[in-house]
CSV table of C-alpha atoms and ligand atoms in Angstrom, one decimal:
chain,number,residue,atom,x,y,z
A,89,UNK,CA,0.0,0.0,0.0
A,90,UNK,CA,1.3,3.5,-0.8
A,91,UNK,CA,2.0,6.2,1.8
A,92,UNK,CA,-1.0,7.1,3.9
A,93,UNK,CA,-1.8,10.8,3.8
A,94,UNK,CA,-4.9,11.2,5.9
A,95,UNK,CA,-6.9,14.2,6.5
A,96,UNK,CA,-7.3,15.0,10.2
A,97,UNK,CA,-11.1,14.8,10.3
A,98,UNK,CA,-11.4,11.1,9.8
A,99,UNK,CA,-10.2,8.5,12.3
A,100,UNK,CA,-7.2,6.7,11.0
A,101,UNK,CA,-8.8,3.4,12.0
A,102,UNK,CA,-11.5,3.5,9.3
A,103,UNK,CA,-9.0,3.5,6.5
A,104,UNK,CA,-6.9,0.9,8.3
A,105,UNK,CA,-9.9,-1.2,8.9
A,106,UNK,CA,-11.2,-1.1,5.3
A,107,UNK,CA,-7.8,-1.8,3.8
A,108,UNK,CA,-8.2,-5.2,5.3
A,109,UNK,CA,-9.6,-7.2,2.3
A,110,UNK,CA,-11.8,-9.4,4.4
A,111,UNK,CA,-13.4,-6.5,6.2
A,112,UNK,CA,-14.0,-4.6,3.0
A,113,UNK,CA,-15.5,-7.8,1.4
A,114,UNK,CA,-17.9,-8.2,4.3
A,115,UNK,CA,-19.0,-4.5,4.4
A,116,UNK,CA,-18.9,-3.0,0.9
A,117,UNK,CA,-21.9,-5.0,-0.4
A,118,UNK,CA,-24.1,-3.3,2.2
A,119,UNK,CA,-23.3,0.2,1.0
A,120,UNK,CA,-25.0,1.7,-2.0
A,121,UNK,CA,-22.6,2.7,-4.8
A,122,UNK,CA,-23.1,6.4,-4.1
A,123,UNK,CA,-21.9,5.9,-0.5
A,124,UNK,CA,-18.8,4.1,-1.7
A,125,UNK,CA,-18.0,7.0,-4.0
A,126,UNK,CA,-18.7,9.5,-1.2
A,127,UNK,CA,-16.4,7.5,1.1
A,128,UNK,CA,-13.6,7.6,-1.4
A,129,UNK,CA,-13.8,11.4,-1.5
A,130,UNK,CA,-13.3,11.9,2.2
A,131,UNK,CA,-9.6,11.2,2.3
A,132,UNK,CA,-6.7,10.1,0.0
A,133,UNK,CA,-6.3,6.9,2.0
A,134,UNK,CA,-10.0,5.9,1.6
A,135,UNK,CA,-9.8,6.9,-2.1
A,136,UNK,CA,-6.9,4.5,-2.4
A,137,UNK,CA,-8.8,1.7,-0.5
A,138,UNK,CA,-11.9,2.1,-2.6
A,139,UNK,CA,-10.2,2.3,-6.0
A,140,UNK,CA,-7.3,0.0,-5.5
A,141,UNK,CA,-9.0,-2.9,-3.7
A,142,UNK,CA,-10.9,-5.4,-5.9
A,143,UNK,CA,-13.4,-5.8,-3.1
A,144,UNK,CA,-15.1,-2.4,-3.1
A,145,UNK,CA,-17.0,-2.9,-6.3
A,146,UNK,CA,-17.1,-6.7,-6.4
A,147,UNK,CA,-20.8,-6.8,-5.7
A,148,UNK,CA,-22.6,-4.0,-7.6
A,149,UNK,CA,-26.3,-3.5,-7.3
A,150,UNK,CA,-27.4,-0.8,-9.8
A,151,UNK,CA,-31.1,-1.4,-9.4
A,152,UNK,CA,-31.7,1.4,-6.9
A,153,UNK,CA,-29.3,3.9,-8.8
A,154,UNK,CA,-31.3,6.7,-10.3
A,155,UNK,CA,-28.9,7.4,-13.2
A,156,UNK,CA,-29.3,3.8,-14.3
A,157,UNK,CA,-33.0,4.4,-15.1
A,158,UNK,CA,-34.1,5.4,-18.6
A,159,UNK,CA,-35.8,8.8,-18.2
A,160,UNK,CA,-39.3,9.0,-19.5
A,161,UNK,CA,-39.4,5.3,-19.6
A,162,UNK,CA,-43.1,4.6,-20.1
A,163,UNK,CA,-45.7,5.7,-20.4
A,164,UNK,CA,-44.1,8.2,-22.7
A,165,UNK,CA,-45.6,11.6,-21.9
A,166,UNK,CA,-45.3,14.6,-24.2
A,167,UNK,CA,-41.9,15.5,-22.7
A,168,UNK,CA,-40.7,12.0,-23.0
A,169,UNK,CA,-41.6,11.8,-26.6
A,170,UNK,CA,-39.6,14.9,-27.2
A,171,UNK,CA,-36.7,13.7,-25.2
A,172,UNK,CA,-36.7,10.5,-27.1
A,173,UNK,CA,-37.2,12.2,-30.4
A,174,UNK,CA,-34.2,14.5,-29.8
A,175,UNK,CA,-32.0,11.4,-29.1
A,176,UNK,CA,-33.4,9.5,-32.0
A,177,UNK,CA,-32.5,12.4,-34.3
A,178,UNK,CA,-28.9,11.8,-33.3
A,179,UNK,CA,-29.2,8.4,-35.0
A,180,UNK,CA,-29.5,6.4,-31.8
A,181,UNK,CA,-30.5,2.8,-32.2
A,182,UNK,CA,-33.2,1.4,-29.9
A,183,UNK,CA,-30.4,-0.5,-28.1
A,184,UNK,CA,-28.4,2.7,-27.6
A,185,UNK,CA,-31.5,4.4,-26.3
A,186,UNK,CA,-32.6,1.8,-23.7
A,187,UNK,CA,-29.2,0.8,-22.6
A,188,UNK,CA,-27.7,4.3,-22.7
A,189,UNK,CA,-27.8,4.9,-18.9
A,190,UNK,CA,-26.1,1.6,-18.0
A,191,UNK,CA,-23.5,2.0,-20.7
A,192,UNK,CA,-22.7,5.4,-19.3
A,193,UNK,CA,-22.2,3.9,-15.8
A,194,UNK,CA,-20.0,1.1,-17.1
A,195,UNK,CA,-17.8,3.5,-19.1
A,196,UNK,CA,-17.3,5.6,-15.9
A,197,UNK,CA,-16.4,2.5,-14.0
A,198,UNK,CA,-14.0,1.5,-16.7
A,199,UNK,CA,-12.3,4.9,-16.6
A,200,UNK,CA,-11.8,4.5,-12.9
A,201,UNK,CA,-10.3,1.0,-13.6
A,202,UNK,CA,-12.8,-0.8,-11.4
A,203,UNK,CA,-15.1,-2.3,-14.1
A,204,UNK,CA,-13.2,-5.6,-14.1
A,205,UNK,CA,-13.5,-5.8,-10.3
A,206,UNK,CA,-17.3,-6.2,-10.6
A,207,UNK,CA,-18.0,-9.9,-10.2
A,208,UNK,CA,-21.6,-9.8,-9.1
A,209,UNK,CA,-23.8,-7.4,-11.0
A,210,UNK,CA,-27.5,-6.8,-10.2
A,211,UNK,CA,-29.6,-5.0,-12.8
A,212,UNK,CA,-33.1,-6.1,-11.6
A,213,UNK,CA,-35.9,-4.0,-12.9
A,214,UNK,CA,-33.7,-1.8,-15.1
A,215,UNK,CA,-33.9,-1.2,-18.8
A,216,UNK,CA,-31.4,-3.9,-20.1
A,217,UNK,CA,-31.2,-4.8,-23.8
A,218,UNK,CA,-30.2,-8.2,-25.1
A,219,UNK,CA,-27.2,-6.6,-26.8
A,220,UNK,CA,-25.9,-5.3,-23.5
A,221,UNK,CA,-26.3,-8.7,-21.9
A,222,UNK,CA,-24.4,-10.2,-24.8
A,223,UNK,CA,-21.5,-7.8,-24.1
A,224,UNK,CA,-21.5,-8.8,-20.5
A,225,UNK,CA,-21.4,-12.4,-21.5
A,226,UNK,CA,-18.6,-12.2,-24.0
A,227,UNK,CA,-16.5,-8.9,-23.8
A,228,UNK,CA,-13.1,-8.8,-22.4
A,229,UNK,CA,-13.6,-5.6,-20.5
A,230,UNK,CA,-16.2,-7.1,-18.2
A,231,UNK,CA,-15.6,-9.8,-15.6
A,232,UNK,CA,-19.1,-10.4,-14.3
A,233,UNK,CA,-19.6,-14.0,-13.0
A,234,UNK,CA,-23.1,-13.7,-11.4
A,235,UNK,CA,-25.6,-11.5,-13.3
A,236,UNK,CA,-29.1,-10.7,-12.0
A,237,UNK,CA,-31.5,-9.5,-14.7
A,238,UNK,CA,-34.9,-10.2,-13.1
A,239,UNK,CA,-38.0,-8.3,-14.2
A,240,UNK,CA,-35.9,-6.2,-16.6
A,241,UNK,CA,-37.5,-3.9,-19.2
A,242,UNK,CA,-37.1,-3.5,-22.9
A,243,UNK,CA,-35.6,-7.0,-23.3
A,244,UNK,CA,-36.0,-8.8,-26.6
A,245,UNK,CA,-36.2,-12.3,-25.1
A,246,UNK,CA,-35.7,-14.1,-28.5
A,247,UNK,CA,-32.6,-12.2,-29.1
A,248,UNK,CA,-31.3,-13.0,-25.7
A,249,UNK,CA,-32.0,-16.7,-26.3
A,250,UNK,CA,-30.0,-16.5,-29.5
A,251,UNK,CA,-27.1,-14.7,-27.8
A,252,UNK,CA,-27.0,-17.3,-25.0
A,253,UNK,CA,-27.1,-20.2,-27.4
A,254,UNK,CA,-24.2,-18.7,-29.3
A,255,UNK,CA,-22.2,-17.9,-26.2
A,256,UNK,CA,-22.3,-21.6,-25.1
A,257,UNK,CA,-21.7,-23.1,-28.5
A,258,UNK,CA,-19.1,-26.0,-28.4
A,259,UNK,CA,-16.6,-23.9,-30.6
A,260,UNK,CA,-16.7,-20.9,-28.2
A,261,UNK,CA,-13.3,-19.4,-27.2
A,262,UNK,CA,-11.7,-20.8,-24.0
A,263,UNK,CA,-12.7,-19.0,-20.9
A,264,UNK,CA,-16.0,-17.8,-22.3
A,265,UNK,CA,-18.7,-17.1,-21.4
A,266,UNK,CA,-17.5,-15.0,-18.5
A,267,UNK,CA,-20.9,-15.1,-16.8
A,268,UNK,CA,-21.4,-18.4,-14.9
A,269,UNK,CA,-24.7,-17.7,-13.2
A,270,UNK,CA,-27.8,-15.8,-14.3
A,271,UNK,CA,-30.8,-14.8,-12.2
A,272,UNK,CA,-33.6,-14.3,-14.7
A,273,UNK,CA,-36.7,-16.4,-14.1
A,274,UNK,CA,-37.6,-15.7,-10.5
A,275,UNK,CA,-39.1,-12.5,-9.0
A,276,UNK,CA,-36.7,-9.8,-7.7
A,277,UNK,CA,-35.6,-10.0,-4.1
A,278,UNK,CA,-38.1,-8.3,-1.9
A,279,UNK,CA,-37.2,-4.7,-1.0
A,280,UNK,CA,-35.9,-4.4,2.5
A,281,UNK,CA,-38.5,-3.5,5.1
A,282,UNK,CA,-38.8,0.3,5.5
A,283,UNK,CA,-36.7,1.7,8.2
A,284,UNK,CA,-38.4,3.0,11.3
A,285,UNK,CA,-39.5,6.6,11.2
A,286,UNK,CA,-36.7,7.6,13.6
A,287,UNK,CA,-33.9,6.5,11.3
A,288,UNK,CA,-34.3,9.0,8.6
A,289,UNK,CA,-32.3,8.1,5.5
A,290,UNK,CA,-29.3,10.3,5.4
A,291,UNK,CA,-29.0,12.5,2.3
A,292,UNK,CA,-26.1,11.5,0.0
A,293,UNK,CA,-25.9,14.9,-1.6
A,294,UNK,CA,-22.8,15.9,0.4
A,295,UNK,CA,-21.5,19.5,0.0
A,296,UNK,CA,-17.8,20.1,-0.5
A,297,UNK,CA,-15.9,21.2,2.5
A,298,UNK,CA,-18.0,19.4,5.0
A,299,UNK,CA,-15.8,16.4,5.5
A,300,UNK,CA,-16.6,15.6,9.1
A,301,UNK,CA,-20.4,15.7,8.5
A,302,UNK,CA,-19.9,13.6,5.4
A,303,UNK,CA,-18.1,11.0,7.5
A,304,UNK,CA,-20.9,11.1,10.0
A,305,UNK,CA,-23.4,10.7,7.2
A,306,UNK,CA,-21.7,7.7,5.8
A,307,UNK,CA,-21.5,6.1,9.2
A,308,UNK,CA,-25.2,6.7,9.7
A,309,UNK,CA,-25.9,5.3,6.3
A,310,UNK,CA,-23.8,2.3,7.1
A,311,UNK,CA,-25.9,1.7,10.2
A,312,UNK,CA,-29.1,2.1,8.2
A,313,UNK,CA,-27.8,-0.4,5.6
A,314,UNK,CA,-26.8,-3.0,8.2
A,315,UNK,CA,-30.4,-2.9,9.6
A,316,UNK,CA,-31.7,-3.4,6.1
A,317,UNK,CA,-29.3,-6.3,5.6
A,318,UNK,CA,-30.5,-7.9,8.8
A,319,UNK,CA,-34.1,-7.5,7.8
A,320,UNK,CA,-33.3,-9.1,4.5
A,321,UNK,CA,-31.6,-12.0,6.2
A,322,UNK,CA,-34.6,-12.5,8.4
A,323,UNK,CA,-37.0,-12.7,5.5
A,324,UNK,CA,-34.7,-14.6,3.1
A,325,UNK,CA,-36.5,-16.9,0.9
A,326,UNK,CA,-33.6,-18.9,-0.4
A,327,UNK,CA,-34.9,-22.2,0.9
A,328,UNK,CA,-38.2,-21.8,-1.0
A,329,UNK,CA,-37.1,-24.1,-3.8
A,330,UNK,CA,-36.6,-26.8,-1.1
A,331,UNK,CA,-40.1,-26.4,0.4
A,332,UNK,CA,-43.4,-27.3,-1.1
A,333,UNK,CA,-43.8,-23.7,-2.2
A,334,UNK,CA,-45.7,-24.5,-5.4
A,335,UNK,CA,-45.2,-22.2,-8.4
A,336,UNK,CA,-41.8,-20.6,-8.1
A,337,UNK,CA,-41.7,-18.8,-11.5
A,338,UNK,CA,-44.7,-16.4,-11.9
A,339,UNK,CA,-44.7,-16.4,-15.7
A,340,UNK,CA,-44.4,-19.8,-17.5
A,341,UNK,CA,-41.1,-19.6,-19.5
A,342,UNK,CA,-41.4,-20.2,-23.2
A,343,UNK,CA,-40.5,-23.8,-24.3
A,344,UNK,CA,-37.3,-22.5,-26.0
A,345,UNK,CA,-35.9,-21.9,-22.6
A,346,UNK,CA,-35.9,-25.6,-21.8
A,347,UNK,CA,-33.6,-26.3,-24.7
A,348,UNK,CA,-31.4,-23.3,-23.8
A,349,UNK,CA,-31.0,-24.5,-20.2
A,350,UNK,CA,-30.1,-27.9,-21.6
A,351,UNK,CA,-27.4,-26.3,-23.9
A,352,UNK,CA,-26.1,-24.3,-21.0
A,353,UNK,CA,-25.7,-27.3,-18.7
A,354,UNK,CA,-22.3,-27.1,-16.9
A,355,UNK,CA,-21.6,-23.7,-18.5
A,356,UNK,CA,-24.2,-21.3,-17.2
A,357,UNK,CA,-26.4,-21.9,-14.2
A,358,UNK,CA,-29.8,-20.2,-13.8
A,359,UNK,CA,-32.2,-19.5,-11.0
A,360,UNK,CA,-34.2,-22.4,-12.4
A,361,UNK,CA,-33.4,-26.0,-13.5
A,362,UNK,CA,-34.7,-28.5,-16.0
A,363,UNK,CA,-37.5,-30.8,-15.0
A,364,UNK,CA,-36.2,-34.4,-14.7
A,365,UNK,CA,-39.6,-36.1,-14.8
A,366,UNK,CA,-39.6,-39.5,-16.6
A,367,UNK,CA,-41.5,-38.1,-19.6
A,368,UNK,CA,-38.5,-36.0,-20.6
A,369,UNK,CA,-36.4,-39.1,-21.0
A,370,UNK,CA,-35.7,-39.5,-24.7
A,371,UNK,CA,-36.1,-43.3,-24.3
A,372,UNK,CA,-39.8,-42.5,-23.9
A,373,UNK,CA,-39.9,-40.7,-27.3
A,374,UNK,CA,-41.2,-43.8,-29.0
A,375,UNK,CA,-44.4,-44.1,-26.9
A,376,UNK,CA,-47.3,-43.4,-29.2
A,377,UNK,CA,-48.6,-40.0,-28.5
A,378,UNK,CA,-52.3,-40.8,-29.0
A,379,UNK,CA,-54.1,-43.5,-27.1
A,380,UNK,CA,-57.3,-45.1,-28.3
A,381,UNK,CA,-59.7,-42.4,-27.3
A,382,UNK,CA,-57.6,-39.6,-28.8
A,383,UNK,CA,-56.2,-38.3,-25.5
A,384,UNK,CA,-52.5,-37.8,-25.0
A,385,UNK,CA,-50.8,-40.9,-23.7
A,386,UNK,CA,-50.0,-40.3,-20.1
A,387,UNK,CA,-46.4,-41.3,-20.6
A,388,UNK,CA,-45.8,-39.5,-23.9
A,389,UNK,CA,-42.5,-37.8,-24.5
A,390,UNK,CA,-42.1,-34.1,-23.4
A,391,UNK,CA,-39.4,-31.7,-24.7
A,392,UNK,CA,-37.0,-30.3,-22.2
A,393,UNK,CA,-38.9,-28.0,-19.9
A,394,UNK,CA,-38.0,-25.7,-16.9
A,395,UNK,CA,-39.2,-27.0,-13.6
A,396,UNK,CA,-41.4,-24.3,-12.2
A,397,UNK,CA,-43.0,-26.0,-9.2
A,398,UNK,CA,-41.3,-26.7,-5.9
A,399,UNK,CA,-42.7,-29.9,-4.4
A,400,UNK,CA,-41.0,-30.0,-1.0
A,401,UNK,CA,-38.7,-32.6,0.5
A,402,UNK,CA,-41.2,-35.5,1.0
A,403,UNK,CA,-41.7,-36.7,-2.6
A,404,UNK,CA,-44.7,-38.5,-3.8
A,405,UNK,CA,-47.5,-38.8,-1.2
A,406,UNK,CA,-47.6,-42.6,-1.6
A,407,UNK,CA,-43.9,-43.7,-1.9
A,408,UNK,CA,-42.1,-40.5,-0.7
A,409,UNK,CA,-39.8,-40.5,-3.6
A,410,UNK,CA,-40.1,-40.2,-7.4
A,411,UNK,CA,-39.0,-42.2,-10.5
A,412,UNK,CA,-36.2,-39.6,-11.2
A,413,UNK,CA,-35.3,-39.5,-7.5
A,414,UNK,CA,-34.6,-36.2,-5.6
A,415,UNK,CA,-31.6,-34.0,-6.1
A,416,UNK,CA,-29.4,-34.1,-3.1
A,417,UNK,CA,-26.9,-31.1,-2.7
A,418,UNK,CA,-23.4,-32.3,-2.5
A,419,UNK,CA,-24.2,-35.7,-4.2
A,420,UNK,CA,-26.2,-35.0,-7.3
A,421,UNK,CA,-24.9,-33.2,-10.4
A,422,UNK,CA,-24.4,-29.4,-9.8
A,423,UNK,CA,-26.7,-28.6,-12.8
A,424,UNK,CA,-29.6,-30.0,-10.8
A,425,UNK,CA,-29.6,-27.0,-8.4
A,426,UNK,CA,-31.0,-23.6,-9.0
A,427,UNK,CA,-29.3,-20.4,-8.0
A,428,UNK,CA,-31.1,-19.3,-4.8
A,429,UNK,CA,-32.5,-15.9,-3.9
A,430,UNK,CA,-31.3,-13.4,-2.7
A,431,UNK,CA,-28.2,-13.0,-4.8
A,432,UNK,CA,-25.3,-13.7,-2.4
A,433,UNK,CA,-23.5,-10.6,-1.2
A,434,UNK,CA,-20.1,-12.1,-0.2
A,435,UNK,CA,-19.3,-14.7,-2.9
A,436,UNK,CA,-19.5,-14.5,-6.6
A,437,UNK,CA,-19.3,-18.2,-7.3
A,438,UNK,CA,-22.2,-20.4,-8.6
A,439,UNK,CA,-21.7,-22.7,-5.7
A,440,UNK,CA,-22.2,-19.8,-3.2
A,441,UNK,CA,-25.4,-19.0,-4.9
A,442,UNK,CA,-26.7,-22.6,-5.0
A,443,UNK,CA,-25.9,-23.9,-1.5
A,444,UNK,CA,-29.0,-24.1,0.6
A,445,UNK,CA,-28.5,-22.7,4.1
A,446,UNK,CA,-30.0,-25.0,6.7
A,447,UNK,CA,-30.6,-24.4,10.4
A,448,UNK,CA,-27.9,-25.6,12.7
A,449,UNK,CA,-25.9,-26.9,9.7
A,450,UNK,CA,-28.1,-29.9,9.2
A,451,UNK,CA,-27.9,-31.8,5.8
A,452,UNK,CA,-29.7,-30.0,3.0
A,453,UNK,CA,-33.2,-31.4,2.3
A,454,UNK,CA,-33.8,-33.4,-0.9
A,455,UNK,CA,-35.0,-31.3,-3.8
A,456,UNK,CA,-38.1,-32.3,-5.7
A,457,UNK,CA,-39.0,-29.9,-8.6
A,458,UNK,CA,-41.0,-30.5,-11.8
A,459,UNK,CA,-42.6,-28.8,-14.7
A,460,UNK,CA,-46.3,-28.2,-15.0
A,461,UNK,CA,-46.9,-30.8,-17.7
A,462,UNK,CA,-45.3,-33.5,-15.5
A,463,UNK,CA,-47.7,-32.7,-12.7
A,464,UNK,CA,-50.9,-32.3,-14.7
A,465,UNK,CA,-53.6,-34.2,-12.8
A,466,UNK,CA,-51.2,-35.4,-10.1
A,467,UNK,CA,-50.5,-32.3,-8.0
A,468,UNK,CA,-52.9,-30.5,-5.7
A,469,UNK,CA,-52.5,-26.8,-6.0
A,470,UNK,CA,-53.9,-26.2,-2.6
A,471,UNK,CA,-52.2,-28.7,-0.2
A,472,UNK,CA,-49.3,-29.4,-2.6
A,473,UNK,CA,-49.6,-33.2,-2.3
A,474,UNK,CA,-48.6,-35.1,-5.4
A,475,UNK,CA,-48.4,-38.6,-6.8
A,476,UNK,CA,-45.7,-39.9,-9.1
A,477,UNK,CA,-46.0,-42.1,-12.2
A,478,UNK,CA,-45.1,-45.2,-10.3
A,479,UNK,CA,-47.9,-44.8,-7.8
A,480,UNK,CA,-50.6,-43.3,-10.0
A,481,UNK,CA,-51.4,-43.7,-13.7
A,482,UNK,CA,-52.7,-40.2,-13.9
A,483,UNK,CA,-56.4,-39.4,-14.3
A,484,UNK,CA,-57.5,-39.5,-17.9
A,485,UNK,CA,-59.9,-36.9,-16.7
A,486,UNK,CA,-57.2,-34.4,-16.1
A,487,UNK,CA,-56.5,-34.7,-19.9
A,488,UNK,CA,-60.2,-34.2,-20.9
A,489,UNK,CA,-61.6,-31.0,-22.2
A,490,UNK,CA,-62.7,-28.2,-20.0
A,491,UNK,CA,-66.4,-29.0,-20.9
A,492,UNK,CA,-66.1,-32.7,-20.0
A,493,UNK,CA,-64.5,-31.7,-16.7
A,494,UNK,CA,-67.3,-29.2,-16.0
A,495,UNK,CA,-69.9,-31.8,-16.7
A,496,UNK,CA,-68.3,-34.2,-14.3
A,497,UNK,CA,-68.1,-31.4,-11.7
A,498,UNK,CA,-71.9,-30.7,-12.1
A,499,UNK,CA,-72.5,-34.4,-11.6
A,500,UNK,CA,-70.7,-34.3,-8.3
A,501,UNK,CA,-72.4,-31.2,-7.2
A,502,UNK,CA,-76.0,-32.4,-7.8
A,503,UNK,CA,-75.3,-35.6,-5.9
A,504,UNK,CA,-73.6,-33.5,-3.2
A,505,UNK,CA,-71.3,-36.2,-2.0
A,506,UNK,CA,-67.8,-37.2,-2.9
A,507,UNK,CA,-68.2,-41.0,-2.9
A,508,UNK,CA,-69.8,-40.7,-6.3
A,509,UNK,CA,-66.5,-39.6,-7.8
A,510,UNK,CA,-65.2,-42.7,-9.5
A,511,UNK,CA,-63.4,-44.1,-6.5
A,512,UNK,CA,-60.7,-46.1,-8.1
A,513,UNK,CA,-57.9,-43.9,-9.4
A,514,UNK,CA,-58.7,-40.3,-9.5
A,515,UNK,CA,-56.6,-38.5,-7.0
A,516,UNK,CA,-56.6,-35.0,-8.4
A,517,UNK,CA,-59.4,-33.3,-10.1
A,518,UNK,CA,-59.4,-29.7,-11.4
A,519,UNK,CA,-56.2,-29.0,-9.6
A,520,UNK,CA,-57.4,-30.2,-6.2
A,521,UNK,CA,-56.8,-33.5,-4.4
A,522,UNK,CA,-60.0,-35.5,-4.4
A,523,UNK,CA,-59.6,-36.9,-0.9
A,524,UNK,CA,-59.3,-33.7,0.9
A,525,UNK,CA,-59.2,-30.3,-0.9
A,526,UNK,CA,-61.9,-31.0,-3.5
A,527,UNK,CA,-64.3,-32.3,-0.8
A,528,UNK,CA,-63.5,-29.2,1.3
A,529,UNK,CA,-64.2,-27.0,-1.7
A,530,UNK,CA,-67.6,-28.8,-2.3
A,531,UNK,CA,-68.6,-28.5,1.3
A,532,UNK,CA,-67.8,-24.8,1.5
A,533,UNK,CA,-69.6,-24.3,-1.8
A,534,UNK,CA,-72.8,-26.0,-0.6
A,535,UNK,CA,-72.5,-24.1,2.7
A,536,UNK,CA,-72.4,-20.8,0.7
A,537,UNK,CA,-75.5,-21.9,-1.3
A,538,UNK,CA,-77.4,-22.7,1.9
A,539,UNK,CA,-76.5,-19.4,3.5
A,540,UNK,CA,-77.6,-17.5,0.4
A,541,UNK,CA,-80.8,-19.5,0.1
B,211,ZN,ZN1,-44.9,-42.7,-5.6
B,212,ZN,ZN1,-41.5,-32.2,-16.7
B,213,ZN,ZN1,-55.1,-31.1,-1.6
């Protein structure tokens, strides 16, 4: 480290403390990027610590940064149209327009020689084009390993799919793609709980020549951020994939994503994994798709698909396992484990993002996840029980048309009892388990009718 020339106003210990890599690694991710920059302005020593240490910008969350947001995003008001028109006149492409703010930030970071220190980059909710993501995946000037692009705007998803396919092609250059993990399918991490009214968020618009108060501001902000981090830790939802949480991905991903995840196996990991249900096994591709009555054969082959439903650790309700078997962290192939939310603050490896944190260090629970098609007619949407292919052939009813299902439903209702449901095999009807949730639904339905009548 160079000679320390400290201003008198700041305690020597802060610069000393932060020049310890481990301490900086643990603390920097809790500070917004504006505070890190303010901190660097308070003394030469701190400037040195911030800009010379690879840790200060290792985790960079730009989602709350105002200058990263496209002005007049949408809806375009009159002013917005003008603003955009002015820029369009300057022969800006759509990509330039929507990724302009982020490109501006990246080039400033590059000038300060810290862009390559960014290993975890969070762009959730921002305007991010497929072209920009492609640059992050492939260009030498970036060194991002974990990229979070959940709920981003102005994304051409088909283009992104093409770029990712190309980035993982077998003839790709060694060491590419740089990005090893992408958060894309899940919802953004919940915003930290609002601070109590007494802890007013300190202003970051520091005025020149007020170094002591700037230092005080930063330390106040630091405290505020630690509280937020603690709240986030208390509400962390990273084990959700391991519980019977039901639908984990709000919008069903297009079927192309299944093939892309397959192509990315072992190269890029996502916050979702492929369904391993037996119907995706190519050995089943020969099963005739149509059975006698024209319905899909219950075992017919399915293309690769993303598992969107978390089934919990217990497996099938009858045999407590599944034909494909659960994924067990530390034993099964790493590609079987999704990146967990929230994006880890202190590590930028795929493993750090995948490892499920369990209470008292107990063994991670088995992971059962499947796609919607593999659970059709065999998963109760209410109590989340399910039955696998070995224990239940699957109700043909689940494959019938909406009209046929409604007719059956009416039959059940007029008779008022559940024993008229063909007893034999049907375990799930209209998304509810027949034994429990469907009966409960019927009862509450007739209760309502009685009360109204
Ligand atoms: Zn079973
Ligand atoms: Zn499936
Ligand atoms: Zn149920």
